[in-house]
GROMACS .gro file of C-alpha atoms in nm:
model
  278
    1UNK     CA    1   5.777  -2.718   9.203
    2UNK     CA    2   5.867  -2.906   8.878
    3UNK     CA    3   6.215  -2.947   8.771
    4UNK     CA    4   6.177  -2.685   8.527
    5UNK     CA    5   6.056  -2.423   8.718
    6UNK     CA    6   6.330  -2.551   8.975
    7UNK     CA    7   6.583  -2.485   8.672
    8UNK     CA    8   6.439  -2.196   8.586
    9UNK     CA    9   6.486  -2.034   8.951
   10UNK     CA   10   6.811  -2.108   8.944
   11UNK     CA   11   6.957  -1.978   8.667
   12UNK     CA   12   6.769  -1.655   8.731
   13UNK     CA   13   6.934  -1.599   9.081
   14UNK     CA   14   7.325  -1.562   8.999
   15UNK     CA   15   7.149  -1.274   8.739
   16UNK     CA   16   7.034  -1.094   8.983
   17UNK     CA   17   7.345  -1.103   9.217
   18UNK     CA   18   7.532  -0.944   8.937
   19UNK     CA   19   7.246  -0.678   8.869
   20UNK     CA   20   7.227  -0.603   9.221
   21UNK     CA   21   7.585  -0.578   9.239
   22UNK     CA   22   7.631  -0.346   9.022
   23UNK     CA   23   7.351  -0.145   9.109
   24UNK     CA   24   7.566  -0.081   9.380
   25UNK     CA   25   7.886  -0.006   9.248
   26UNK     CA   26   7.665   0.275   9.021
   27UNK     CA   27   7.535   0.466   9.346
   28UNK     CA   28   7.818   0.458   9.488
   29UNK     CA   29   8.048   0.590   9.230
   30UNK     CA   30   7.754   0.882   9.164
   31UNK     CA   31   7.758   0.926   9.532
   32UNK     CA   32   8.158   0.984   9.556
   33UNK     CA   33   8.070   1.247   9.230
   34UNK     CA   34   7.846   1.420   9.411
   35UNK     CA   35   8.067   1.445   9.680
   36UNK     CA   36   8.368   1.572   9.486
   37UNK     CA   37   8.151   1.853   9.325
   38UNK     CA   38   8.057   2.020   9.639
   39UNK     CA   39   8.345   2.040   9.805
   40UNK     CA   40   8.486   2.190   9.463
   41UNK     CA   41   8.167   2.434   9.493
   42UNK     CA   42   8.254   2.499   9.846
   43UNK     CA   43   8.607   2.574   9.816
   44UNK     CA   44   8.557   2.783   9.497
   45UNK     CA   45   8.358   2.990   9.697
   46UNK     CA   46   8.541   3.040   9.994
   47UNK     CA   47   8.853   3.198   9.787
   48UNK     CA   48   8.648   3.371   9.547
   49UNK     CA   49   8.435   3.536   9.819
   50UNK     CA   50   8.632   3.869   9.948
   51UNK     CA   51   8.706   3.919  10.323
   52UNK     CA   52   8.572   4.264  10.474
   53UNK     CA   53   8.934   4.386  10.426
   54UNK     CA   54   8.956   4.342  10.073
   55UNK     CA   55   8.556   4.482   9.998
   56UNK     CA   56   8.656   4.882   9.825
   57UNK     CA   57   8.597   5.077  10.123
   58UNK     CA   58   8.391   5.398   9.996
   59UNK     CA   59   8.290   5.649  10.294
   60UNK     CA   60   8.053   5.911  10.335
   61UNK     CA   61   8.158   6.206  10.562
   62UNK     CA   62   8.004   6.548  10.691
   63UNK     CA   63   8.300   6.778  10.780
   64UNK     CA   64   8.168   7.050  11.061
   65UNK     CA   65   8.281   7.443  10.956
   66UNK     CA   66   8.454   7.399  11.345
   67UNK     CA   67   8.646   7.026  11.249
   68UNK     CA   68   8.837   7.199  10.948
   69UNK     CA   69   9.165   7.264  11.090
   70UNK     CA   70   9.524   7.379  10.976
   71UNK     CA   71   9.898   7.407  11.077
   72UNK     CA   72   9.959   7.551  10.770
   73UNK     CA   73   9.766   7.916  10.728
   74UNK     CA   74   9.710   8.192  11.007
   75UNK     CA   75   9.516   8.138  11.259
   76UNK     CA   76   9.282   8.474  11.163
   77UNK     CA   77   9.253   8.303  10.824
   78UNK     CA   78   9.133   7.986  10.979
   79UNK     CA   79   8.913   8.108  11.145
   80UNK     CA   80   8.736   8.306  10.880
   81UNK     CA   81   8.702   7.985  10.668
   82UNK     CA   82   8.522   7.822  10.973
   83UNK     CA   83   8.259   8.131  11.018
   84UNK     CA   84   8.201   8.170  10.639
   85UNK     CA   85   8.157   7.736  10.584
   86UNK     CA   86   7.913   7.535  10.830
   87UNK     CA   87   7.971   7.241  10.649
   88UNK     CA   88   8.158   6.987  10.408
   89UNK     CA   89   8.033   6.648  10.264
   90UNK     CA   90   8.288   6.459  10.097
   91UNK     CA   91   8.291   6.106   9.937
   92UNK     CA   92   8.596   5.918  10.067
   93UNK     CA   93   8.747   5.595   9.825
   94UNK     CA   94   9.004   5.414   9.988
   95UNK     CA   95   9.199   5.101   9.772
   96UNK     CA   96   9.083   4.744   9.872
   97UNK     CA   97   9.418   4.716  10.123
   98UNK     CA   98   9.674   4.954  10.244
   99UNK     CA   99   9.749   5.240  10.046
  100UNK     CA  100  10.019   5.230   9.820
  101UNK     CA  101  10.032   5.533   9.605
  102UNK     CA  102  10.232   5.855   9.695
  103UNK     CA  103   9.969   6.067   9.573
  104UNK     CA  104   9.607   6.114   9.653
  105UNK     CA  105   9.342   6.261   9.416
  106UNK     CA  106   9.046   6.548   9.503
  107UNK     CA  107   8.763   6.605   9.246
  108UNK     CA  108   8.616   6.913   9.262
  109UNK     CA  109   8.293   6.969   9.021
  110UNK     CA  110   8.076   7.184   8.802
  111UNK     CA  111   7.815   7.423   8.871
  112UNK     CA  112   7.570   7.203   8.797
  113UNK     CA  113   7.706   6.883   8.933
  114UNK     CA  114   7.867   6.740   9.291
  115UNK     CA  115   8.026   6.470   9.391
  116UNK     CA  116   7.851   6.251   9.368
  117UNK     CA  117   7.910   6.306   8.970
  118UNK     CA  118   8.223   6.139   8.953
  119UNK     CA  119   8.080   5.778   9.088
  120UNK     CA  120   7.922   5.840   8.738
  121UNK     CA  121   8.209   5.904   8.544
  122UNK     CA  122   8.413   5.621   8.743
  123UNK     CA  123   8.721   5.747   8.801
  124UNK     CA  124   8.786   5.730   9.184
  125UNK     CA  125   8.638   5.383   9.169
  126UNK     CA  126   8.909   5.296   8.891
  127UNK     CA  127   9.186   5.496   9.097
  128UNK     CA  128   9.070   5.268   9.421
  129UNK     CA  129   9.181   4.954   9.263
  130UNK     CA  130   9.509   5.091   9.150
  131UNK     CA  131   9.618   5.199   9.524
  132UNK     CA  132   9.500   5.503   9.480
  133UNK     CA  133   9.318   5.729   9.753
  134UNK     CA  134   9.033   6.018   9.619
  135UNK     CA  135   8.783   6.261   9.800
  136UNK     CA  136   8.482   6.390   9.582
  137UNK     CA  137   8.440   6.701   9.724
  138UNK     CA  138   8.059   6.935   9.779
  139UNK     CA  139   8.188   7.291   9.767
  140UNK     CA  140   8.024   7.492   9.989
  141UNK     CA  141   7.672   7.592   9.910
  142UNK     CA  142   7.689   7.307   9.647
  143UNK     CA  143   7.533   6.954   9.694
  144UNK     CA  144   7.492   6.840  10.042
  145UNK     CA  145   7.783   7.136  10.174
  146UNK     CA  146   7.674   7.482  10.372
  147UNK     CA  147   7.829   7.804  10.338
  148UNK     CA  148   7.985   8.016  10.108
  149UNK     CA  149   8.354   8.105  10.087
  150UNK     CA  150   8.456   8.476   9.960
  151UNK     CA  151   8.669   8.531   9.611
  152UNK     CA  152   9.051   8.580   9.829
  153UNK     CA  153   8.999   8.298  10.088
  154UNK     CA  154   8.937   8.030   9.760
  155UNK     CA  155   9.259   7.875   9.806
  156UNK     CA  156   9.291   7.934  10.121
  157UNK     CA  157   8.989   7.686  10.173
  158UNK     CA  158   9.174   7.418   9.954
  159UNK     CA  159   9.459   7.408  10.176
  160UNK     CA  160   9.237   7.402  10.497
  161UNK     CA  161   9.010   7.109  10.388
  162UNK     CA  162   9.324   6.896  10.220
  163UNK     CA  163   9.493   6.913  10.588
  164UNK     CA  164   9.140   6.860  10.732
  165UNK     CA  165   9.085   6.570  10.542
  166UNK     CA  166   9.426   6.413  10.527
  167UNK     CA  167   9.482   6.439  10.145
  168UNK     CA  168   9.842   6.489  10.111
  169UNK     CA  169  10.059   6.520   9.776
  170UNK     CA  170   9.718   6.600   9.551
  171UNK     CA  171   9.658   6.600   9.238
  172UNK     CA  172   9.336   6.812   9.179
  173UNK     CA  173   9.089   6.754   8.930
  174UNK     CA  174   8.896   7.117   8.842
  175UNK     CA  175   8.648   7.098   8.593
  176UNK     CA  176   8.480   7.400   8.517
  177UNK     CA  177   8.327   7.656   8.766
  178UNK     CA  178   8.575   7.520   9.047
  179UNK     CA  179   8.841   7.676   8.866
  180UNK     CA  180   8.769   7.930   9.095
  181UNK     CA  181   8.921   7.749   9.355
  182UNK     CA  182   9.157   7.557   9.198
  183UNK     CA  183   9.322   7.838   8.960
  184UNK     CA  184   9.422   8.082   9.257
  185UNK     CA  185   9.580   7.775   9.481
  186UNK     CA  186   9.817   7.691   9.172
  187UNK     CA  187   9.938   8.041   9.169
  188UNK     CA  188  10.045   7.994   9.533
  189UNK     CA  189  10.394   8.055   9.625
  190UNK     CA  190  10.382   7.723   9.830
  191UNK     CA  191  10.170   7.520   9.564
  192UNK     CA  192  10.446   7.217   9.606
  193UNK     CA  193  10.364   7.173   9.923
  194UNK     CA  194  10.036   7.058   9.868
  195UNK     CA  195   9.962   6.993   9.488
  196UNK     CA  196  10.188   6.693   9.295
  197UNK     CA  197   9.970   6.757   8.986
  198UNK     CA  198   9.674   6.933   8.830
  199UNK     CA  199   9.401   6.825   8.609
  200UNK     CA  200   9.221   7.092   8.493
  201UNK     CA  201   8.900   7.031   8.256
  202UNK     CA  202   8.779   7.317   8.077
  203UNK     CA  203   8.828   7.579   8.407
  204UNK     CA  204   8.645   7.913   8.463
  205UNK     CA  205   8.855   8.240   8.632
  206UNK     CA  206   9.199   8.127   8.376
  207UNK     CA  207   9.180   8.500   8.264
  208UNK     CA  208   9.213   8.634   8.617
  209UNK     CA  209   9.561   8.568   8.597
  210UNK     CA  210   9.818   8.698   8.264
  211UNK     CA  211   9.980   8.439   8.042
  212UNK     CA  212  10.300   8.526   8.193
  213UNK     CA  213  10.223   8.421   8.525
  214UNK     CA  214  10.118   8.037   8.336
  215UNK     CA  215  10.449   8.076   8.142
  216UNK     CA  216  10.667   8.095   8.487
  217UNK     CA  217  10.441   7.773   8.654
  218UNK     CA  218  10.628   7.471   8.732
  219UNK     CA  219  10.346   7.152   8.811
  220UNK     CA  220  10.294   6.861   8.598
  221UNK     CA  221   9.935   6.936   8.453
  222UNK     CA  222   9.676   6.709   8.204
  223UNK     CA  223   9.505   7.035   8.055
  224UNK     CA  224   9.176   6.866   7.921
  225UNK     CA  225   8.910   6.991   7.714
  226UNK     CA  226   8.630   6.887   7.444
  227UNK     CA  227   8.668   6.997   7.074
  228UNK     CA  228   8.301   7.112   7.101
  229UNK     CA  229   8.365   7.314   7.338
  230UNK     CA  230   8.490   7.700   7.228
  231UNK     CA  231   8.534   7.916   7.532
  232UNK     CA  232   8.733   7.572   7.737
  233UNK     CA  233   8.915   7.509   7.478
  234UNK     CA  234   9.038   7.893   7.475
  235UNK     CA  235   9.119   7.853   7.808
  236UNK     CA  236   9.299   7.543   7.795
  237UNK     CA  237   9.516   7.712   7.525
  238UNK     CA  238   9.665   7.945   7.839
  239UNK     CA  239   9.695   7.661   8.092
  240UNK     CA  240   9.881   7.472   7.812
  241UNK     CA  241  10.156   7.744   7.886
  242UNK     CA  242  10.231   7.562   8.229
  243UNK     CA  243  10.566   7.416   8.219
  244UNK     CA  244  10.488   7.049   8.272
  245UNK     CA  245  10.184   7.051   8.116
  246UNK     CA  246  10.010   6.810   7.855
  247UNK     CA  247   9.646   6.875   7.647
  248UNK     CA  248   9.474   6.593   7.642
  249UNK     CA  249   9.169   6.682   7.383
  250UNK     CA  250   8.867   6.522   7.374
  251UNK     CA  251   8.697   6.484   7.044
  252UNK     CA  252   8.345   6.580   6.977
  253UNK     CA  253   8.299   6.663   7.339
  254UNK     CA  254   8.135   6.908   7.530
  255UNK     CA  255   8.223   7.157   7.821
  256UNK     CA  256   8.171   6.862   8.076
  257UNK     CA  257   8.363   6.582   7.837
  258UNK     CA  258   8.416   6.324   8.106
  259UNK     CA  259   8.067   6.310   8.114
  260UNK     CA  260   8.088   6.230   7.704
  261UNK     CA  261   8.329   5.993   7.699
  262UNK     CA  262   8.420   5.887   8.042
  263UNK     CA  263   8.647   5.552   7.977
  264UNK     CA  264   8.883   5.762   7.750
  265UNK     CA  265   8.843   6.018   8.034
  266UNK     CA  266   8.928   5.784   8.287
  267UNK     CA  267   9.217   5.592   8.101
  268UNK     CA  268   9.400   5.960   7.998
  269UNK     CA  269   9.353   6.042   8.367
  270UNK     CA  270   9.517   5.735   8.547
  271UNK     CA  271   9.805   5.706   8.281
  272UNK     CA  272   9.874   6.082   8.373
  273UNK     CA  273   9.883   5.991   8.726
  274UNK     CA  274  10.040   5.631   8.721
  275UNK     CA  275  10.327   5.872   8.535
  276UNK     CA  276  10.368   6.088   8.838
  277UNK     CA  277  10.571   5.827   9.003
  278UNK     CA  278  10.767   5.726   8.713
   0.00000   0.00000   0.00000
């Protein structure tokens, strides 16, 4: 080797210390980045991920005719209820933890409708995350319930299946056709024992009972009904007579308005409710 390529070799090696050098320095700063970001990853997934306990809990439950039970009615009337019904499905939203609210919410439903209907609409689901507690309710011989309850034992069922199903301090949602139900337990005697509020929408059997008998009803009511709607919004007119009642009117919609224009639905519905406790 001449002295120039001897020069040459030298001044090249110090270079490539340095490059190598920092070469280094490079993968191991991206290495300590890489690093950092997963365990950020990691740890923003283990809080954002919910535990079992905080998942909504919804349930599906088939009631027998022989489970429905009651401290509160005759014994004769009891059993009547359990020869006449075979069976009750229900849909069963419980809040994400323990529940807070005093009051618990049952949806009953249309004639052409069930309960499954109001996952729809989204109200229990809304009510869950609030504290709330709601059963969607099959009547009997509607959706995935058997049997058929007579005109006089109508309320009598309602009070049987809330004790049944451990719904206590209810407010009852009744749109349409289960206004047969609903109307004759709010004319109960007893009806604070069992009902903290009513939400009727648009109900059917309001003329079975005289204005006077509305006029002389103590229960905080939301008295809803769509403006396209003639013959509920009639009827609303009389159940606006409750003492404790409010209209809540639904513009352009139909006989089944929560269908229409279910987040107005839904907001009217839990501010009436959230009020309860005020």
């Amino acid at each position: 080797m001449g002295w120039k390529e001897g020069l040459t070799q030298v001044a090249k090696t110090p270079q490539r210390r340095i490059y190598d050098t920092v070469s280094r320095r490079n993968l191991l700063a991206l290495g300590l980045c890489v690093v950092v970001v997963v365990v950020f990853f990691l740890k923003q997934s283990s809080t954002s991920t919910p535990s079992e306990s905080e998942i909504p809990s919804v349930e599906s439950v088939w009631l027998e005719g022989s489970e429905l039970t009651s401290t509160k009615v005759s014994r004769k009337d009891l059993e009547k209820i359990q020869s006449f019904v075979s069976k009750v499905f229900y849909m069963k939203y419980q809040p994400v933890s323990k529940p807070k609210k005093h009051e618990t919410v049952v949806f009953l439903h249309g004639a052409h409708y069930n309960s499954m209907t109001w996952e729809s609409v989204g109200t229990p689901q809304s009510l869950q995350r609030l504290g709330y507690t709601s059963f969607c309710i099959d009547l009997p011989s509607f959706g995935k319930s058997e049997g058929k309850v007579p005109r006089g034992l109508r309320a009598t069922f309602l009070k049987i299946l809330f004790e049944s199903i451990g719904a206590k301090n209810v407010v009852l949602v009744s749109p349409s056709m289960s206004g047969v139900y609903s109307i004759p337990l709010v004319m109960e005697k007893d009806v604070h024992s069992f009902l903290s509020g009513y939400i009727p929408i648009a109900p059917s059997a309001v003329d079975i009972y005289d204005e006077k008998d509305y006029e002389s009803l103590h229960l905080p009511s939301l008295v809803v009904y769509g403006t396209k709607d003639t013959a509920g919004a009639i009827r609303s007119e009389t159940l606006q007579k409750i003492i404790g009642a409010v209209p809540l009117e639904v513009k352009d919609g139909t006989h089944p308005c929560y269908l229409d224009f279910p987040e107005f639905f839904n907001y009217a519905v839990l501010d009436f409710i959230k009020g309860l406790s005020t």
